[in-house]
Amino acid sequence: MSKKLIICVLICFVAYGMRCNAQYLRLTHLHSRTDVSIDLNRVYNYNNYERNRWGAGVDLRQPLKYDDRYGVLFQNSLIASAYAGYGTGDHAWKYGGAVGLGFPRSVFRQISVCYQHDLLRVGSHSFEEYNIFNTIANSSYFSSRFCGVDRIGVIAQIDIPGPGLLFIDYNHSRERYLFNAKGPLYPALYEEDRMPYDIFNEVGIDLYWGEHWKLGVLADIWHYDDSAIEHDPLLQLHYLRFLAQYSNKIDFKDNHGQLAVFAQSGWMVHDNVPLSRRFDLGGTGGGKYYFYNTFLTVRPNTFLADIFTLASIRYTTGKGLWKNSLSEPHPFVQLNAMWGMQYGKSWSINTYYVNNTEMVFNAPFDGLLEPCVGIDKLLHWGMLDLGVAAAYQLTPKKSPYHLDNFLDKFAVMLVAKLIID
């Protein structure tokens, strides 16, 4: 994993040297009305299934009819994007694209049609997309359970009264699991790993309210799988999936530090939901690096829930213990907590069948606490601020997921932040 992080950081160095704007590198002249940009987020990614994922992505924005009363960013435009990527672990190509219209001065901001042949992370409950520059938030590096998906969809973006943005989408997708109880499956390498597809027809509604609140609703309006379609082509499975999130960073006056708060809660309104749509509450335990908004002592794929709530609160001092060109250490303290349950015979442990193999999943029904302490900015190294952190897991002794070995509950990690001024 350390080599992968270094590669990612090196890419960031190159991108910064080219004076890119956020994750996009513009190819056309700054005064040109046509904006063609490279999406640097598509250059490199990592996870425990694909391993190193290399690729490229390009975005286009072309005004439909230039209106001199408004600036370049406020023109009604044709928008398009395309990307491709290749995983060195699964030896498979992924690709996709979208085309649509943007109306930045209208309540109806954007509508587009998209297609993708790619991977879908099983049990994901994140609103944030991968960002190559924000490595400390990319805990998805530890993901290993995915579905292969072919999907076509329509998405609309609406500006609602107040500080809100509303996203409404419909997706028709064909998916198959790329793992079972024995481990990952690689259909691009082994013919026997090719499993039947499930078909999904889903409507999603995401509400972003200001900078801090996000709410997502996902509804399956018709679902069937290949094994059942021969017997009953009208077999249907309906469910609703709710996910709410609050995040905020509060800077105290007079350099008295910063308080970072993150909280999520999810609810699946059905007891017969595909595994891919449930909530995976696994963390980054066993890793060497500290990540935001994840559980540092909980190993990946440890917990699965249909109802859950989790929270993280972190305080970082405003003044360093000392300050020089090489070091400005800021101590921080953090507390993570989570609780969740599953539907079925047991609220804490249930068995599921994935690709004809039996898999047992725990839910954190008895709760879990994870205190953490650390020092940020202990060392300046190039464009990196380095530090150290330690976390410990607290669970009731009667819990089926309680760990008796001290070292299994304890983690010491490197804190690494990319600094781009």
mmCIF file of C-alpha atoms in Angstrom, residues 60-410:
data_model
loop_
_atom_site.group_PDB
_atom_site.id
_atom_site.type_symbol
_atom_site.label_atom_id
_atom_site.label_comp_id
_atom_site.label_asym_id
_atom_site.label_seq_id
_atom_site.Cartn_x
_atom_site.Cartn_y
_atom_site.Cartn_z
ATOM 1 C CA LEU A 60 -15.882 19.361 -22.925
ATOM 2 C CA ARG A 61 -18.021 22.479 -22.449
ATOM 3 C CA GLN A 62 -19.134 24.338 -25.595
ATOM 4 C CA PRO A 63 -21.543 27.346 -25.499
ATOM 5 C CA LEU A 64 -24.659 26.786 -27.601
ATOM 6 C CA LYS A 65 -24.909 30.459 -28.507
ATOM 7 C CA TYR A 66 -22.594 32.908 -26.807
ATOM 8 C CA ASP A 67 -24.386 35.706 -24.924
ATOM 9 C CA ASP A 68 -22.070 38.682 -24.366
ATOM 10 C CA ARG A 69 -24.107 39.815 -21.336
ATOM 11 C CA TYR A 70 -22.690 36.917 -19.295
ATOM 12 C CA GLY A 71 -19.292 35.438 -18.621
ATOM 13 C CA VAL A 72 -17.941 32.150 -19.949
ATOM 14 C CA LEU A 73 -19.127 30.203 -16.911
ATOM 15 C CA PHE A 74 -22.740 31.352 -17.323
ATOM 16 C CA GLN A 75 -23.430 30.341 -20.911
ATOM 17 C CA ASN A 76 -25.992 27.736 -21.926
ATOM 18 C CA SER A 77 -23.715 24.963 -23.106
ATOM 19 C CA LEU A 78 -23.287 21.526 -24.536
ATOM 20 C CA ILE A 79 -21.408 19.395 -22.024
ATOM 21 C CA ALA A 80 -19.755 16.049 -22.637
ATOM 22 C CA SER A 81 -17.248 13.764 -20.964
ATOM 23 C CA ALA A 82 -15.555 10.433 -21.592
ATOM 24 C CA TYR A 83 -13.111 8.258 -19.686
ATOM 25 C CA ALA A 84 -11.331 4.924 -19.788
ATOM 26 C CA GLY A 85 -9.316 3.007 -17.208
ATOM 27 C CA TYR A 86 -7.474 -0.277 -16.787
ATOM 28 C CA GLY A 87 -6.879 -2.250 -13.594
ATOM 29 C CA THR A 88 -3.577 -4.085 -13.201
ATOM 30 C CA GLY A 89 -5.144 -6.509 -10.712
ATOM 31 C CA ASP A 90 -8.267 -7.582 -12.596
ATOM 32 C CA HIS A 91 -6.864 -7.028 -16.134
ATOM 33 C CA ALA A 92 -10.118 -5.388 -17.200
ATOM 34 C CA TRP A 93 -11.008 -2.188 -19.027
ATOM 35 C CA LYS A 94 -13.583 0.259 -17.702
ATOM 36 C CA TYR A 95 -15.050 3.135 -19.643
ATOM 37 C CA GLY A 96 -17.954 5.535 -19.788
ATOM 38 C CA GLY A 97 -19.251 8.835 -21.015
ATOM 39 C CA ALA A 98 -21.982 11.431 -20.739
ATOM 40 C CA VAL A 99 -23.544 14.107 -22.907
ATOM 41 C CA GLY A 100 -26.010 16.783 -21.908
ATOM 42 C CA LEU A 101 -27.031 20.420 -21.736
ATOM 43 C CA GLY A 102 -26.191 22.966 -19.051
ATOM 44 C CA PHE A 103 -28.277 26.024 -18.135
ATOM 45 C CA PRO A 104 -26.328 27.791 -15.339
ATOM 46 C CA ARG A 105 -28.711 30.773 -15.171
ATOM 47 C CA SER A 106 -31.833 28.614 -14.908
ATOM 48 C CA VAL A 107 -33.490 26.748 -12.047
ATOM 49 C CA PHE A 108 -33.175 23.647 -14.224
ATOM 50 C CA ARG A 109 -29.381 23.614 -14.225
ATOM 51 C CA GLN A 110 -28.411 20.529 -16.186
ATOM 52 C CA ILE A 111 -29.663 17.342 -17.795
ATOM 53 C CA SER A 112 -27.480 14.587 -19.198
ATOM 54 C CA VAL A 113 -27.486 11.015 -20.413
ATOM 55 C CA CYS A 114 -24.653 8.763 -19.351
ATOM 56 C CA TYR A 115 -23.323 5.254 -19.885
ATOM 57 C CA GLN A 116 -20.687 3.288 -17.980
ATOM 58 C CA HIS A 117 -19.049 -0.102 -18.057
ATOM 59 C CA ASP A 118 -17.334 -0.017 -14.700
ATOM 60 C CA LEU A 119 -17.253 -1.192 -11.087
ATOM 61 C CA LEU A 120 -19.739 -0.453 -8.327
ATOM 62 C CA ARG A 121 -18.503 -0.631 -4.747
ATOM 63 C CA VAL A 122 -20.717 -2.969 -2.715
ATOM 64 C CA GLY A 123 -22.360 -1.342 0.296
ATOM 65 C CA SER A 124 -21.041 2.146 -0.385
ATOM 66 C CA HIS A 125 -22.567 4.945 1.709
ATOM 67 C CA SER A 126 -20.420 7.846 0.552
ATOM 68 C CA PHE A 127 -21.637 11.030 -1.123
ATOM 69 C CA GLU A 128 -18.080 12.088 -1.979
ATOM 70 C CA GLU A 129 -16.316 11.059 -5.153
ATOM 71 C CA TYR A 130 -12.678 10.019 -5.304
ATOM 72 C CA ASN A 131 -10.266 12.971 -5.334
ATOM 73 C CA ILE A 132 -6.660 12.368 -6.317
ATOM 74 C CA PHE A 133 -5.539 15.442 -4.345
ATOM 75 C CA ASN A 134 -7.264 14.554 -1.083
ATOM 76 C CA THR A 135 -5.477 11.312 -0.249
ATOM 77 C CA ILE A 136 -6.305 11.465 3.478
ATOM 78 C CA ALA A 137 -10.018 11.123 2.651
ATOM 79 C CA ASN A 138 -9.610 8.231 0.173
ATOM 80 C CA SER A 139 -10.346 5.313 2.502
ATOM 81 C CA SER A 140 -11.839 3.552 -0.546
ATOM 82 C CA TYR A 141 -8.269 2.382 -1.234
ATOM 83 C CA PHE A 142 -9.137 -0.531 1.084
ATOM 84 C CA SER A 143 -12.219 -1.639 -0.870
ATOM 85 C CA SER A 144 -12.178 -5.154 -2.316
ATOM 86 C CA ARG A 145 -15.838 -6.079 -2.940
ATOM 87 C CA PHE A 146 -17.330 -4.788 -6.170
ATOM 88 C CA CYS A 147 -19.983 -5.470 -8.762
ATOM 89 C CA GLY A 148 -19.291 -5.248 -12.456
ATOM 90 C CA VAL A 149 -21.917 -2.923 -13.915
ATOM 91 C CA ASP A 150 -23.201 -1.863 -17.327
ATOM 92 C CA ARG A 151 -25.438 1.137 -16.771
ATOM 93 C CA ILE A 152 -27.327 3.738 -18.756
ATOM 94 C CA GLY A 153 -28.947 6.635 -16.956
ATOM 95 C CA VAL A 154 -30.448 10.100 -17.052
ATOM 96 C CA ILE A 155 -29.659 12.729 -14.438
ATOM 97 C CA ALA A 156 -31.056 16.218 -13.858
ATOM 98 C CA GLN A 157 -29.716 18.946 -11.596
ATOM 99 C CA ILE A 158 -32.198 21.480 -10.183
ATOM 100 C CA ASP A 159 -31.498 24.652 -8.219
ATOM 101 C CA ILE A 160 -34.148 24.866 -5.491
ATOM 102 C CA PRO A 161 -34.975 27.872 -3.230
ATOM 103 C CA GLY A 162 -32.422 28.414 -0.504
ATOM 104 C CA PRO A 163 -28.886 26.995 -0.551
ATOM 105 C CA GLY A 164 -30.028 23.718 -2.061
ATOM 106 C CA LEU A 165 -29.235 21.605 -5.103
ATOM 107 C CA LEU A 166 -31.431 18.676 -6.108
ATOM 108 C CA PHE A 167 -30.228 15.764 -8.245
ATOM 109 C CA ILE A 168 -32.767 13.354 -9.734
ATOM 110 C CA ASP A 169 -31.664 10.342 -11.746
ATOM 111 C CA TYR A 170 -32.929 7.134 -13.278
ATOM 112 C CA ASN A 171 -30.578 4.214 -13.958
ATOM 113 C CA HIS A 172 -31.077 0.930 -15.733
ATOM 114 C CA SER A 173 -28.175 -1.337 -14.890
ATOM 115 C CA ARG A 174 -26.961 -4.888 -15.326
ATOM 116 C CA GLU A 175 -24.743 -6.048 -12.474
ATOM 117 C CA ARG A 176 -22.902 -9.124 -11.231
ATOM 118 C CA TYR A 177 -20.922 -9.721 -8.058
ATOM 119 C CA LEU A 178 -17.165 -9.914 -8.429
ATOM 120 C CA PHE A 179 -16.554 -11.864 -5.215
ATOM 121 C CA ASN A 180 -17.830 -14.772 -3.136
ATOM 122 C CA ALA A 181 -16.991 -16.285 0.244
ATOM 123 C CA LYS A 182 -13.614 -17.463 -1.046
ATOM 124 C CA GLY A 183 -12.481 -14.068 -2.273
ATOM 125 C CA PRO A 184 -12.473 -11.879 -5.419
ATOM 126 C CA LEU A 185 -13.598 -13.174 -8.802
ATOM 127 C CA TYR A 186 -11.832 -12.116 -12.006
ATOM 128 C CA PRO A 187 -14.013 -12.857 -15.046
ATOM 129 C CA ALA A 188 -11.567 -11.069 -17.359
ATOM 130 C CA LEU A 189 -8.943 -13.649 -16.400
ATOM 131 C CA TYR A 190 -10.943 -16.804 -15.688
ATOM 132 C CA GLU A 191 -13.995 -17.939 -17.639
ATOM 133 C CA GLU A 192 -15.383 -19.865 -14.650
ATOM 134 C CA ASP A 193 -15.670 -16.578 -12.711
ATOM 135 C CA ARG A 194 -18.376 -15.253 -15.030
ATOM 136 C CA MET A 195 -21.561 -15.118 -12.947
ATOM 137 C CA PRO A 196 -25.145 -14.298 -14.001
ATOM 138 C CA TYR A 197 -26.328 -10.718 -14.025
ATOM 139 C CA ASP A 198 -28.991 -8.967 -11.962
ATOM 140 C CA ILE A 199 -31.075 -6.212 -13.542
ATOM 141 C CA PHE A 200 -31.868 -3.003 -11.652
ATOM 142 C CA ASN A 201 -34.179 -0.106 -12.467
ATOM 143 C CA GLU A 202 -33.641 2.597 -9.879
ATOM 144 C CA VAL A 203 -34.651 6.169 -9.185
ATOM 145 C CA GLY A 204 -32.389 8.282 -6.993
ATOM 146 C CA ILE A 205 -32.927 11.662 -5.374
ATOM 147 C CA ASP A 206 -30.031 13.520 -3.719
ATOM 148 C CA LEU A 207 -30.489 16.810 -1.888
ATOM 149 C CA TYR A 208 -27.445 18.933 -1.041
ATOM 150 C CA TRP A 209 -28.382 21.689 1.419
ATOM 151 C CA GLY A 210 -25.638 24.236 1.825
ATOM 152 C CA GLU A 211 -22.155 22.948 2.597
ATOM 153 C CA HIS A 212 -23.036 20.661 5.471
ATOM 154 C CA TRP A 213 -26.202 18.606 4.868
ATOM 155 C CA LYS A 214 -26.792 15.840 2.323
ATOM 156 C CA LEU A 215 -29.737 13.491 1.918
ATOM 157 C CA GLY A 216 -30.022 10.589 -0.515
ATOM 158 C CA VAL A 217 -33.012 8.411 -1.386
ATOM 159 C CA LEU A 218 -32.743 5.357 -3.651
ATOM 160 C CA ALA A 219 -35.801 3.401 -4.842
ATOM 161 C CA ASP A 220 -35.790 0.181 -6.827
ATOM 162 C CA ILE A 221 -38.868 0.273 -9.046
ATOM 163 C CA TRP A 222 -38.353 -3.116 -10.667
ATOM 164 C CA HIS A 223 -35.717 -5.761 -10.038
ATOM 165 C CA TYR A 224 -35.191 -9.304 -11.283
ATOM 166 C CA ASP A 225 -32.268 -11.665 -11.797
ATOM 167 C CA ASP A 226 -31.378 -13.963 -14.679
ATOM 168 C CA SER A 227 -32.078 -17.106 -12.674
ATOM 169 C CA ALA A 228 -35.663 -16.069 -11.972
ATOM 170 C CA ILE A 229 -36.630 -14.472 -15.264
ATOM 171 C CA GLU A 230 -37.302 -17.835 -16.951
ATOM 172 C CA HIS A 231 -39.886 -18.707 -14.304
ATOM 173 C CA ASP A 232 -41.462 -15.323 -13.691
ATOM 174 C CA PRO A 233 -40.325 -12.425 -15.883
ATOM 175 C CA LEU A 234 -42.452 -10.034 -13.820
ATOM 176 C CA LEU A 235 -40.776 -10.910 -10.509
ATOM 177 C CA GLN A 236 -40.368 -7.610 -8.683
ATOM 178 C CA LEU A 237 -38.434 -6.424 -5.658
ATOM 179 C CA HIS A 238 -39.126 -2.978 -4.222
ATOM 180 C CA TYR A 239 -37.050 -1.144 -1.632
ATOM 181 C CA LEU A 240 -36.218 2.310 -0.352
ATOM 182 C CA ARG A 241 -32.784 3.336 0.862
ATOM 183 C CA PHE A 242 -32.325 6.535 2.895
ATOM 184 C CA LEU A 243 -28.958 8.076 3.720
ATOM 185 C CA ALA A 244 -28.378 11.351 5.601
ATOM 186 C CA GLN A 245 -25.057 13.073 6.271
ATOM 187 C CA TYR A 246 -23.822 16.097 8.192
ATOM 188 C CA SER A 247 -20.244 17.371 8.034
ATOM 189 C CA ASN A 248 -18.707 20.594 9.289
ATOM 190 C CA LYS A 249 -15.404 22.127 10.311
ATOM 191 C CA ILE A 250 -15.583 24.834 12.956
ATOM 192 C CA ASP A 251 -12.597 27.144 13.373
ATOM 193 C CA PHE A 252 -12.414 28.753 16.793
ATOM 194 C CA LYS A 253 -11.398 32.399 17.143
ATOM 195 C CA ASP A 254 -7.936 33.561 18.179
ATOM 196 C CA ASN A 255 -6.309 30.429 16.771
ATOM 197 C CA HIS A 256 -7.868 28.148 19.383
ATOM 198 C CA GLY A 257 -8.128 25.183 17.082
ATOM 199 C CA GLN A 258 -10.604 23.432 14.837
ATOM 200 C CA LEU A 259 -13.464 21.044 15.547
ATOM 201 C CA ALA A 260 -14.386 18.647 12.723
ATOM 202 C CA VAL A 261 -17.748 16.847 12.931
ATOM 203 C CA PHE A 262 -18.992 14.072 10.648
ATOM 204 C CA ALA A 263 -22.174 12.028 11.071
ATOM 205 C CA GLN A 264 -24.198 9.620 8.935
ATOM 206 C CA SER A 265 -27.362 7.627 9.341
ATOM 207 C CA GLY A 266 -28.868 5.107 6.921
ATOM 208 C CA TRP A 267 -32.088 3.116 6.753
ATOM 209 C CA MET A 268 -33.079 0.363 4.336
ATOM 210 C CA VAL A 269 -36.876 0.015 4.184
ATOM 211 C CA HIS A 270 -37.070 -3.653 3.249
ATOM 212 C CA ASP A 271 -35.792 -6.963 4.569
ATOM 213 C CA ASN A 272 -35.027 -8.565 1.196
ATOM 214 C CA VAL A 273 -32.521 -6.217 -0.380
ATOM 215 C CA PRO A 274 -29.554 -7.138 -2.602
ATOM 216 C CA LEU A 275 -26.264 -7.221 -0.741
ATOM 217 C CA SER A 276 -24.819 -4.507 -2.953
ATOM 218 C CA ARG A 277 -27.379 -1.956 -1.690
ATOM 219 C CA ARG A 278 -26.895 -2.615 2.041
ATOM 220 C CA PHE A 279 -24.465 -0.574 4.140
ATOM 221 C CA ASP A 280 -20.878 -1.817 4.430
ATOM 222 C CA LEU A 281 -19.454 -0.425 7.690
ATOM 223 C CA GLY A 282 -15.947 -1.827 7.311
ATOM 224 C CA GLY A 283 -13.008 0.460 8.021
ATOM 225 C CA THR A 284 -9.299 0.650 7.264
ATOM 226 C CA GLY A 285 -7.988 -1.536 10.081
ATOM 227 C CA GLY A 286 -4.709 -3.244 9.294
ATOM 228 C CA GLY A 287 -3.541 -0.277 7.219
ATOM 229 C CA LYS A 288 -0.582 1.956 7.888
ATOM 230 C CA TYR A 289 -2.250 5.292 7.145
ATOM 231 C CA TYR A 290 -4.711 7.547 8.911
ATOM 232 C CA PHE A 291 -7.877 8.476 6.993
ATOM 233 C CA TYR A 292 -10.724 10.865 7.747
ATOM 234 C CA ASN A 293 -14.275 9.659 8.462
ATOM 235 C CA THR A 294 -13.562 5.962 8.743
ATOM 236 C CA PHE A 295 -12.892 3.449 11.519
ATOM 237 C CA LEU A 296 -9.166 2.994 11.870
ATOM 238 C CA THR A 297 -9.207 -0.275 13.859
ATOM 239 C CA VAL A 298 -12.099 -1.975 12.033
ATOM 240 C CA ARG A 299 -10.891 -4.164 9.186
ATOM 241 C CA PRO A 300 -12.524 -3.954 5.740
ATOM 242 C CA ASN A 301 -15.691 -6.026 5.196
ATOM 243 C CA THR A 302 -16.212 -6.540 8.957
ATOM 244 C CA PHE A 303 -19.730 -5.129 9.350
ATOM 245 C CA LEU A 304 -22.905 -5.003 7.277
ATOM 246 C CA ALA A 305 -26.076 -3.153 8.304
ATOM 247 C CA ASP A 306 -29.573 -2.297 7.124
ATOM 248 C CA ILE A 307 -29.968 0.467 9.711
ATOM 249 C CA PHE A 308 -26.959 2.330 11.082
ATOM 250 C CA THR A 309 -25.669 5.528 12.568
ATOM 251 C CA LEU A 310 -22.077 6.651 12.971
ATOM 252 C CA ALA A 311 -20.280 9.785 14.072
ATOM 253 C CA SER A 312 -16.772 11.193 14.252
ATOM 254 C CA ILE A 313 -15.606 14.248 16.145
ATOM 255 C CA ARG A 314 -12.027 15.536 15.976
ATOM 256 C CA TYR A 315 -10.380 18.496 17.722
ATOM 257 C CA THR A 316 -7.036 19.826 16.469
ATOM 258 C CA THR A 317 -5.113 22.488 18.357
ATOM 259 C CA GLY A 318 -4.676 25.834 16.640
ATOM 260 C CA LYS A 319 -1.157 26.571 17.819
ATOM 261 C CA GLY A 320 1.697 24.211 17.181
ATOM 262 C CA LEU A 321 3.890 22.922 19.974
ATOM 263 C CA TRP A 322 6.703 24.715 18.135
ATOM 264 C CA LYS A 323 7.234 26.124 14.649
ATOM 265 C CA ASN A 324 10.165 26.029 12.272
ATOM 266 C CA SER A 325 10.791 25.257 8.612
ATOM 267 C CA LEU A 326 10.721 21.497 9.200
ATOM 268 C CA SER A 327 8.034 21.026 11.819
ATOM 269 C CA GLU A 328 4.896 22.590 13.318
ATOM 270 C CA PRO A 329 3.235 19.809 15.371
ATOM 271 C CA HIS A 330 -0.479 20.134 16.146
ATOM 272 C CA PRO A 331 -1.870 17.505 18.562
ATOM 273 C CA PHE A 332 -5.400 16.222 17.914
ATOM 274 C CA VAL A 333 -7.900 13.978 19.658
ATOM 275 C CA GLN A 334 -10.724 12.079 17.981
ATOM 276 C CA LEU A 335 -13.637 9.866 18.921
ATOM 277 C CA ASN A 336 -15.498 7.602 16.466
ATOM 278 C CA ALA A 337 -18.695 5.724 17.291
ATOM 279 C CA MET A 338 -21.083 3.479 15.369
ATOM 280 C CA TRP A 339 -24.135 1.282 15.800
ATOM 281 C CA GLY A 340 -26.089 -0.795 13.298
ATOM 282 C CA MET A 341 -28.403 -3.762 12.842
ATOM 283 C CA GLN A 342 -29.624 -6.162 10.163
ATOM 284 C CA TYR A 343 -33.086 -7.421 9.349
ATOM 285 C CA GLY A 344 -33.789 -11.138 9.495
ATOM 286 C CA LYS A 345 -33.613 -13.852 12.123
ATOM 287 C CA SER A 346 -30.922 -12.000 14.062
ATOM 288 C CA TRP A 347 -30.403 -8.276 14.300
ATOM 289 C CA SER A 348 -26.657 -8.765 14.743
ATOM 290 C CA ILE A 349 -25.598 -11.759 12.573
ATOM 291 C CA ASN A 350 -27.092 -13.003 9.307
ATOM 292 C CA THR A 351 -26.156 -15.348 6.482
ATOM 293 C CA TYR A 352 -26.342 -14.350 2.808
ATOM 294 C CA TYR A 353 -25.688 -16.271 -0.393
ATOM 295 C CA VAL A 354 -23.396 -14.573 -2.890
ATOM 296 C CA ASN A 355 -22.591 -16.381 -6.126
ATOM 297 C CA ASN A 356 -23.831 -19.662 -4.603
ATOM 298 C CA THR A 357 -21.560 -19.399 -1.564
ATOM 299 C CA GLU A 358 -22.592 -18.773 2.025
ATOM 300 C CA MET A 359 -21.329 -15.586 3.671
ATOM 301 C CA VAL A 360 -21.892 -14.539 7.286
ATOM 302 C CA PHE A 361 -21.992 -10.837 8.191
ATOM 303 C CA ASN A 362 -22.000 -9.085 11.560
ATOM 304 C CA ALA A 363 -23.729 -5.835 12.389
ATOM 305 C CA PRO A 364 -22.373 -3.574 15.183
ATOM 306 C CA PHE A 365 -25.555 -4.127 17.189
ATOM 307 C CA ASP A 366 -23.822 -3.651 20.553
ATOM 308 C CA GLY A 367 -22.056 -0.510 19.383
ATOM 309 C CA LEU A 368 -18.398 0.359 18.943
ATOM 310 C CA LEU A 369 -16.226 3.242 20.190
ATOM 311 C CA GLU A 370 -12.834 4.193 18.830
ATOM 312 C CA PRO A 371 -10.771 6.890 20.592
ATOM 313 C CA CYS A 372 -7.782 8.218 18.694
ATOM 314 C CA VAL A 373 -4.916 10.615 19.474
ATOM 315 C CA GLY A 374 -2.278 11.959 17.161
ATOM 316 C CA ILE A 375 0.075 14.720 16.096
ATOM 317 C CA ASP A 376 -0.373 16.443 12.733
ATOM 318 C CA LYS A 377 2.335 18.351 10.826
ATOM 319 C CA LEU A 378 5.124 16.761 12.819
ATOM 320 C CA LEU A 379 7.380 16.937 9.763
ATOM 321 C CA HIS A 380 7.286 18.940 6.522
ATOM 322 C CA TRP A 381 8.569 16.858 3.599
ATOM 323 C CA GLY A 382 8.255 18.505 0.209
ATOM 324 C CA MET A 383 4.525 19.001 -0.359
ATOM 325 C CA LEU A 384 3.601 16.587 2.427
ATOM 326 C CA ASP A 385 2.807 17.238 6.065
ATOM 327 C CA LEU A 386 3.551 14.077 8.036
ATOM 328 C CA GLY A 387 2.399 13.028 11.499
ATOM 329 C CA VAL A 388 1.484 10.007 13.591
ATOM 330 C CA ALA A 389 -1.736 8.714 15.190
ATOM 331 C CA ALA A 390 -2.866 5.828 17.403
ATOM 332 C CA ALA A 391 -6.384 4.409 17.847
ATOM 333 C CA TYR A 392 -7.985 1.776 20.067
ATOM 334 C CA GLN A 393 -11.249 -0.158 19.683
ATOM 335 C CA LEU A 394 -13.765 -0.461 22.542
ATOM 336 C CA THR A 395 -16.600 -3.033 22.351
ATOM 337 C CA PRO A 396 -18.667 -4.945 24.956
ATOM 338 C CA LYS A 397 -17.056 -8.273 25.866
ATOM 339 C CA LYS A 398 -20.286 -10.155 25.107
ATOM 340 C CA SER A 399 -20.394 -8.928 21.504
ATOM 341 C CA PRO A 400 -19.761 -11.533 18.781
ATOM 342 C CA TYR A 401 -17.304 -9.088 17.192
ATOM 343 C CA HIS A 402 -15.343 -8.358 20.378
ATOM 344 C CA LEU A 403 -11.590 -8.827 19.950
ATOM 345 C CA ASP A 404 -9.626 -10.260 22.869
ATOM 346 C CA ASN A 405 -6.128 -9.642 21.526
ATOM 347 C CA PHE A 406 -4.886 -6.135 22.388
ATOM 348 C CA LEU A 407 -2.921 -5.765 19.165
ATOM 349 C CA ASP A 408 -6.028 -6.580 17.094
ATOM 350 C CA LYS A 409 -7.780 -3.589 18.664
ATOM 351 C CA PHE A 410 -4.853 -1.174 18.469
#
